[in-house]
Amino acid sequence: MESFKKEINDSHELRVVSSLIEGKDYFLGNLPFENFQDQLDFIWEKKQKTKALITFAITKTGEAISLPMSPFGGFWIVDSSSSASLESFIEAIVAELIHRGIKSIAISQAPKPYEPQTDLINYLLVKCGFEQENVLSHQFFLGKKKIKKLTQKASPKLQSKRKISDIKVGHSSISNFGFLKEIKSWNTQKGYDITLDDNRIVQQVSEYPNRYFLITLSKNGEAIGYSLVVKLTSNSLYYFLSAINPKIPVKNGGELILTELFQVAVEQKVDFIDLGSSDLHDGVNHKLMFFKSRFSNDISNKITWVKKL
């Protein structure tokens, strides 16, 4: 288990430890990645106080990735830091990874609602020689009170629609994973290419069962739609996997699922909801973005940065 400190200047130190030592609010940073050579936290400290950190998984071929198989990784600012300090942190990370023989760095920086200094971080990454590899636009609904207000406003209207169509919607913890096969099948029938690591999801749910919620849409007692929701951080919900059986058309099905998502958000007392990106392989899914716009009040980009060493 590796752990060391390196003094950078009179006031800051770079500490590198196994990422399974440090507990993080972003729980995916605490989970081990299979088939990777190492998993490390790079921690920026001043007088033994953590100022910022980032987690990398190291491949056997010499790549440092923050974080693979996750919605995002990137820098987390724990305590207020100046732009000069953060730039020094990035430079210290690059120098250490070069020393370790790493050939490339990839960072998918979390959108701004997760990390308020994301814009500054993106700017500093450019100045430190990183290049933009990809960008995804996430739609958000921000504000704990606004989430509650929208839920209260939408519920009466949707309850009447449910009675007419004999539709039910609810949420629960996850007791089995049969819904994953149905989500795959339904999305495939719609022509969507879904890459889903079932084992990874099972591992995450097993390690953090209280972080996951399954929304189920049913008609006449039969499940016809699902959405998997995860509490990525203590103050957020991420809507990342959803499908409705295309052979059983349901009016307002997606609307019912998202309204239930807001109900989960009220119960969990989160500050914001991340509705994820709306991308197709060949461009923007404008239809999906328009639908989500009815349930979002903000947009923030998730940028993937790379640097060859």
GROMACS .gro file of C-alpha atoms in nm:
model
  309
    1MET     CA    1   0.000   0.000   0.000
    2GLU     CA    2   0.168   0.318  -0.119
    3SER     CA    3   0.180   0.642   0.074
    4PHE     CA    4   0.422   0.934   0.056
    5LYS     CA    5   0.446   1.310   0.078
    6LYS     CA    6   0.649   1.543  -0.138
    7GLU     CA    7   0.707   1.904  -0.039
    8ILE     CA    8   0.637   2.134  -0.334
    9ASN     CA    9   0.708   2.471  -0.177
   10ASP     CA   10   0.712   2.635   0.166
   11SER     CA   11   0.338   2.594   0.217
   12HIS     CA   12   0.204   2.297   0.014
   13GLU     CA   13   0.274   1.926  -0.008
   14LEU     CA   14   0.159   1.657  -0.251
   15ARG     CA   15   0.049   1.337  -0.075
   16VAL     CA   16  -0.013   1.020  -0.274
   17VAL     CA   17  -0.197   0.729  -0.111
   18SER     CA   18  -0.404   0.428  -0.208
   19SER     CA   19  -0.745   0.566  -0.302
   20LEU     CA   20  -0.914   0.306  -0.080
   21ILE     CA   21  -0.771   0.478   0.228
   22GLU     CA   22  -0.943   0.814   0.194
   23GLY     CA   23  -1.323   0.820   0.224
   24LYS     CA   24  -1.495   1.052  -0.025
   25ASP     CA   25  -1.844   1.192  -0.059
   26TYR     CA   26  -1.831   1.093  -0.427
   27PHE     CA   27  -1.854   0.726  -0.342
   28LEU     CA   28  -1.746   0.593  -0.684
   29GLY     CA   29  -1.399   0.721  -0.604
   30ASN     CA   30  -1.390   0.473  -0.315
   31LEU     CA   31  -1.464   0.164  -0.524
   32PRO     CA   32  -1.184  -0.055  -0.663
   33PHE     CA   33  -1.141  -0.082  -1.040
   34GLU     CA   34  -1.069  -0.432  -1.166
   35ASN     CA   35  -0.792  -0.498  -1.418
   36PHE     CA   36  -0.606  -0.180  -1.325
   37GLN     CA   37  -0.252  -0.177  -1.195
   38ASP     CA   38  -0.310   0.079  -0.921
   39GLN     CA   39  -0.560   0.331  -0.785
   40LEU     CA   40  -0.425   0.643  -0.619
   41ASP     CA   41  -0.541   0.963  -0.454
   42PHE     CA   42  -0.332   1.272  -0.523
   43ILE     CA   43  -0.396   1.505  -0.230
   44TRP     CA   44  -0.292   1.869  -0.210
   45GLU     CA   45  -0.219   1.970   0.150
   46LYS     CA   46  -0.124   2.283   0.338
   47LYS     CA   47  -0.018   2.248   0.702
   48GLN     CA   48  -0.158   1.890   0.700
   49LYS     CA   49  -0.499   2.017   0.586
   50THR     CA   50  -0.646   1.883   0.261
   51LYS     CA   51  -0.710   2.158   0.007
   52ALA     CA   52  -0.793   1.953  -0.306
   53LEU     CA   53  -0.774   1.598  -0.439
   54ILE     CA   54  -0.812   1.382  -0.747
   55THR     CA   55  -0.824   1.003  -0.792
   56PHE     CA   56  -0.656   0.815  -1.075
   57ALA     CA   57  -0.679   0.453  -1.187
   58ILE     CA   58  -0.351   0.343  -1.345
   59THR     CA   59  -0.362   0.101  -1.638
   60LYS     CA   60  -0.101  -0.165  -1.708
   61THR     CA   61  -0.010   0.022  -2.027
   62GLY     CA   62   0.079   0.344  -1.844
   63GLU     CA   63  -0.237   0.555  -1.856
   64ALA     CA   64  -0.373   0.756  -1.562
   65ILE     CA   65  -0.752   0.793  -1.582
   66SER     CA   66  -0.980   0.992  -1.353
   67LEU     CA   67  -1.207   0.793  -1.339
   68PRO     CA   68  -1.277   0.502  -1.577
   69MET     CA   69  -1.626   0.349  -1.599
   70SER     CA   70  -1.772   0.637  -1.396
   71PRO     CA   71  -1.994   0.934  -1.486
   72PHE     CA   72  -1.698   1.159  -1.410
   73GLY     CA   73  -1.386   1.196  -1.200
   74GLY     CA   74  -1.177   1.508  -1.185
   75PHE     CA   75  -1.066   1.753  -0.918
   76TRP     CA   76  -1.250   1.812  -0.593
   77ILE     CA   77  -1.175   2.133  -0.403
   78VAL     CA   78  -1.209   2.061  -0.032
   79ASP     CA   79  -1.101   2.403   0.096
   80SER     CA   80  -1.072   2.739  -0.077
   81SER     CA   81  -0.762   2.762  -0.293
   82SER     CA   82  -0.617   3.028  -0.517
   83SER     CA   83  -0.568   2.980  -0.889
   84ALA     CA   84  -0.190   2.976  -0.834
   85SER     CA   85  -0.223   2.698  -0.577
   86LEU     CA   86  -0.445   2.486  -0.803
   87GLU     CA   87  -0.210   2.535  -1.098
   88SER     CA   88   0.078   2.419  -0.879
   89PHE     CA   89  -0.128   2.113  -0.783
   90ILE     CA   90  -0.183   2.022  -1.149
   91GLU     CA   91   0.185   2.073  -1.228
   92ALA     CA   92   0.288   1.859  -0.929
   93ILE     CA   93   0.055   1.577  -1.043
   94VAL     CA   94   0.194   1.585  -1.397
   95ALA     CA   95   0.553   1.580  -1.267
   96GLU     CA   96   0.481   1.286  -1.036
   97LEU     CA   97   0.305   1.085  -1.308
   98ILE     CA   98   0.598   1.146  -1.545
   99HIS     CA   99   0.830   1.022  -1.271
  100ARG     CA  100   0.617   0.705  -1.249
  101GLY     CA  101   0.652   0.642  -1.622
  102ILE     CA  102   0.293   0.729  -1.709
  103LYS     CA  103   0.239   0.796  -2.081
  104SER     CA  104  -0.092   0.985  -2.077
  105ILE     CA  105  -0.345   1.147  -1.843
  106ALA     CA  106  -0.725   1.157  -1.894
  107ILE     CA  107  -0.955   1.360  -1.670
  108SER     CA  108  -1.334   1.389  -1.698
  109GLN     CA  109  -1.402   1.692  -1.481
  110ALA     CA  110  -1.735   1.691  -1.297
  111PRO     CA  111  -1.993   1.951  -1.410
  112LYS     CA  112  -2.014   2.273  -1.211
  113PRO     CA  113  -2.305   2.184  -0.977
  114TYR     CA  114  -2.084   1.911  -0.829
  115GLU     CA  115  -1.768   2.121  -0.814
  116PRO     CA  116  -1.821   2.500  -0.807
  117GLN     CA  117  -1.465   2.573  -0.926
  118THR     CA  118  -1.495   2.355  -1.237
  119ASP     CA  119  -1.467   2.655  -1.474
  120LEU     CA  120  -1.139   2.760  -1.312
  121ILE     CA  121  -1.012   2.401  -1.320
  122ASN     CA  122  -1.093   2.366  -1.691
  123TYR     CA  123  -0.912   2.693  -1.762
  124LEU     CA  124  -0.603   2.583  -1.569
  125LEU     CA  125  -0.597   2.244  -1.743
  126VAL     CA  126  -0.578   2.421  -2.079
  127LYS     CA  127  -0.294   2.641  -1.952
  128CYS     CA  128  -0.112   2.330  -1.830
  129GLY     CA  129  -0.117   2.172  -2.174
  130PHE     CA  130  -0.427   1.952  -2.157
  131GLU     CA  131  -0.645   1.921  -2.467
  132GLN     CA  132  -1.021   1.876  -2.485
  133GLU     CA  133  -1.109   1.526  -2.604
  134ASN     CA  134  -1.484   1.523  -2.546
  135VAL     CA  135  -1.767   1.733  -2.407
  136LEU     CA  136  -2.108   1.625  -2.280
  137SER     CA  137  -2.383   1.861  -2.174
  138HIS     CA  138  -2.569   1.764  -1.855
  139GLN     CA  139  -2.909   1.907  -1.768
  140PHE     CA  140  -2.976   1.985  -1.403
  141PHE     CA  141  -3.254   2.096  -1.175
  142LEU     CA  142  -3.098   2.306  -0.900
  143GLY     CA  143  -3.243   2.410  -0.566
  144LYS     CA  144  -3.385   2.203  -0.279
  145LYS     CA  145  -3.687   2.431  -0.232
  146LYS     CA  146  -3.752   2.447  -0.607
  147ILE     CA  147  -3.746   2.066  -0.631
  148LYS     CA  148  -4.009   2.042  -0.358
  149LYS     CA  149  -4.223   2.312  -0.517
  150LEU     CA  150  -4.219   2.145  -0.859
  151THR     CA  151  -4.312   1.810  -0.701
  152GLN     CA  152  -4.608   1.962  -0.518
  153LYS     CA  153  -4.728   2.133  -0.835
  154ALA     CA  154  -4.695   1.832  -1.066
  155SER     CA  155  -4.830   1.555  -0.841
  156PRO     CA  156  -5.208   1.633  -0.855
  157LYS     CA  157  -5.210   1.652  -1.236
  158LEU     CA  158  -5.023   1.327  -1.280
  159GLN     CA  159  -5.230   1.141  -1.023
  160SER     CA  160  -5.542   1.203  -1.231
  161LYS     CA  161  -5.364   1.081  -1.546
  162ARG     CA  162  -5.255   0.764  -1.368
  163LYS     CA  163  -5.609   0.684  -1.262
  164ILE     CA  164  -5.738   0.714  -1.617
  165SER     CA  165  -5.467   0.493  -1.770
  166ASP     CA  166  -5.435   0.245  -1.479
  167ILE     CA  167  -5.067   0.329  -1.447
  168LYS     CA  168  -4.867   0.312  -1.128
  169VAL     CA  169  -4.523   0.447  -1.050
  170GLY     CA  170  -4.311   0.410  -0.740
  171HIS     CA  171  -3.957   0.367  -0.616
  172SER     CA  172  -3.776   0.119  -0.397
  173SER     CA  173  -3.436  -0.012  -0.299
  174ILE     CA  174  -3.284  -0.281  -0.522
  175SER     CA  175  -3.342  -0.644  -0.425
  176ASN     CA  176  -3.262  -0.811  -0.760
  177PHE     CA  177  -3.112  -0.705  -1.093
  178GLY     CA  178  -3.355  -0.852  -1.347
  179PHE     CA  179  -3.451  -0.500  -1.454
  180LEU     CA  180  -3.108  -0.453  -1.615
  181LYS     CA  181  -3.182  -0.711  -1.886
  182GLU     CA  182  -3.516  -0.546  -1.961
  183ILE     CA  183  -3.361  -0.201  -1.985
  184LYS     CA  184  -3.102  -0.337  -2.228
  185SER     CA  185  -3.365  -0.516  -2.435
  186TRP     CA  186  -3.604  -0.220  -2.454
  187ASN     CA  187  -3.329   0.025  -2.551
  188THR     CA  188  -3.196  -0.218  -2.814
  189GLN     CA  189  -3.545  -0.240  -2.966
  190LYS     CA  190  -3.542   0.138  -2.998
  191GLY     CA  191  -3.207   0.125  -3.177
  192TYR     CA  192  -3.000   0.259  -2.888
  193ASP     CA  193  -2.656   0.110  -2.833
  194ILE     CA  194  -2.631   0.060  -2.457
  195THR     CA  195  -2.295  -0.036  -2.307
  196LEU     CA  196  -2.369  -0.152  -1.957
  197ASP     CA  197  -2.134  -0.326  -1.715
  198ASP     CA  198  -2.378  -0.533  -1.509
  199ASN     CA  199  -2.106  -0.658  -1.274
  200ARG     CA  200  -1.991  -0.306  -1.199
  201ILE     CA  201  -2.345  -0.194  -1.111
  202VAL     CA  202  -2.401  -0.501  -0.892
  203GLN     CA  203  -2.075  -0.422  -0.712
  204GLN     CA  204  -2.171  -0.059  -0.656
  205VAL     CA  205  -2.517  -0.144  -0.525
  206SER     CA  206  -2.374  -0.414  -0.299
  207GLU     CA  207  -2.119  -0.175  -0.150
  208TYR     CA  208  -2.356   0.123  -0.119
  209PRO     CA  209  -2.717  -0.008  -0.120
  210ASN     CA  210  -2.855   0.310   0.036
  211ARG     CA  211  -2.728   0.517  -0.257
  212TYR     CA  212  -2.944   0.348  -0.524
  213PHE     CA  213  -3.315   0.369  -0.603
  214LEU     CA  214  -3.517   0.188  -0.868
  215ILE     CA  215  -3.817   0.370  -1.015
  216THR     CA  216  -4.074   0.129  -1.161
  217LEU     CA  217  -4.355   0.216  -1.400
  218SER     CA  218  -4.626  -0.051  -1.419
  219LYS     CA  219  -4.956  -0.113  -1.595
  220ASN     CA  220  -5.208  -0.368  -1.469
  221GLY     CA  221  -4.943  -0.499  -1.231
  222GLU     CA  222  -4.678  -0.555  -1.503
  223ALA     CA  223  -4.354  -0.354  -1.505
  224ILE     CA  224  -4.330  -0.158  -1.830
  225GLY     CA  225  -4.062   0.094  -1.743
  226TYR     CA  226  -3.762   0.142  -1.517
  227SER     CA  227  -3.517   0.409  -1.417
  228LEU     CA  228  -3.210   0.363  -1.201
  229VAL     CA  229  -3.123   0.660  -0.982
  230VAL     CA  230  -2.807   0.698  -0.777
  231LYS     CA  231  -2.703   0.937  -0.503
  232LEU     CA  232  -2.354   1.006  -0.638
  233THR     CA  233  -2.285   1.262  -0.366
  234SER     CA  234  -2.470   1.331  -0.043
  235ASN     CA  235  -2.644   1.635  -0.193
  236SER     CA  236  -2.735   1.508  -0.542
  237LEU     CA  237  -2.930   1.252  -0.744
  238TYR     CA  238  -2.814   1.122  -1.083
  239TYR     CA  239  -3.070   0.986  -1.331
  240PHE     CA  240  -2.859   0.763  -1.552
  241LEU     CA  241  -3.038   0.454  -1.679
  242SER     CA  242  -3.397   0.447  -1.802
  243ALA     CA  243  -3.624   0.268  -2.050
  244ILE     CA  244  -3.992   0.202  -2.125
  245ASN     CA  245  -4.115  -0.107  -2.309
  246PRO     CA  246  -4.166   0.014  -2.670
  247LYS     CA  247  -4.430  -0.255  -2.729
  248ILE     CA  248  -4.656  -0.104  -2.463
  249PRO     CA  249  -4.697   0.263  -2.552
  250VAL     CA  250  -4.787   0.474  -2.251
  251LYS     CA  251  -4.883   0.837  -2.268
  252ASN     CA  252  -4.686   1.049  -2.019
  253GLY     CA  253  -4.473   0.749  -1.912
  254GLY     CA  254  -4.148   0.944  -1.913
  255GLU     CA  255  -4.314   1.233  -1.734
  256LEU     CA  256  -4.439   0.999  -1.461
  257ILE     CA  257  -4.093   0.852  -1.410
  258LEU     CA  258  -3.927   1.193  -1.382
  259THR     CA  259  -4.193   1.317  -1.142
  260GLU     CA  260  -4.119   1.015  -0.924
  261LEU     CA  261  -3.750   1.105  -0.949
  262PHE     CA  262  -3.831   1.444  -0.800
  263GLN     CA  263  -4.023   1.268  -0.521
  264VAL     CA  264  -3.709   1.066  -0.440
  265ALA     CA  265  -3.511   1.392  -0.439
  266VAL     CA  266  -3.753   1.547  -0.187
  267GLU     CA  267  -3.728   1.243   0.041
  268GLN     CA  268  -3.347   1.242   0.019
  269LYS     CA  269  -3.332   1.620   0.074
  270VAL     CA  270  -3.078   1.675  -0.205
  271ASP     CA  271  -2.975   2.013  -0.343
  272PHE     CA  272  -2.990   1.920  -0.710
  273ILE     CA  273  -3.083   1.656  -0.967
  274ASP     CA  274  -2.854   1.559  -1.256
  275LEU     CA  275  -3.059   1.444  -1.556
  276GLY     CA  276  -2.745   1.343  -1.743
  277SER     CA  277  -2.648   1.404  -2.104
  278SER     CA  278  -2.857   1.363  -2.420
  279ASP     CA  279  -2.614   1.241  -2.680
  280LEU     CA  280  -2.632   1.007  -2.976
  281HIS     CA  281  -2.326   0.864  -3.149
  282ASP     CA  282  -2.374   1.102  -3.442
  283GLY     CA  283  -2.476   1.413  -3.251
  284VAL     CA  284  -2.722   1.571  -3.009
  285ASN     CA  285  -3.047   1.400  -2.915
  286HIS     CA  286  -3.253   1.720  -2.941
  287LYS     CA  287  -3.580   1.541  -2.872
  288LEU     CA  288  -3.452   1.409  -2.541
  289MET     CA  289  -3.299   1.745  -2.448
  290PHE     CA  290  -3.632   1.915  -2.513
  291PHE     CA  291  -3.813   1.663  -2.294
  292LYS     CA  292  -3.564   1.707  -2.010
  293SER     CA  293  -3.588   2.085  -2.041
  294ARG     CA  294  -3.931   2.064  -1.878
  295PHE     CA  295  -3.758   1.924  -1.569
  296SER     CA  296  -3.434   2.123  -1.571
  297ASN     CA  297  -3.331   2.479  -1.492
  298ASP     CA  298  -2.958   2.464  -1.568
  299ILE     CA  299  -2.704   2.314  -1.809
  300SER     CA  300  -2.339   2.243  -1.736
  301ASN     CA  301  -2.073   2.073  -1.945
  302LYS     CA  302  -1.861   1.774  -1.851
  303ILE     CA  303  -1.531   1.797  -2.036
  304THR     CA  304  -1.279   1.517  -2.080
  305TRP     CA  305  -0.920   1.641  -2.092
  306VAL     CA  306  -0.611   1.451  -2.210
  307LYS     CA  307  -0.239   1.514  -2.195
  308LYS     CA  308   0.030   1.302  -2.357
  309LEU     CA  309   0.346   1.279  -2.146
   0.00000   0.00000   0.00000
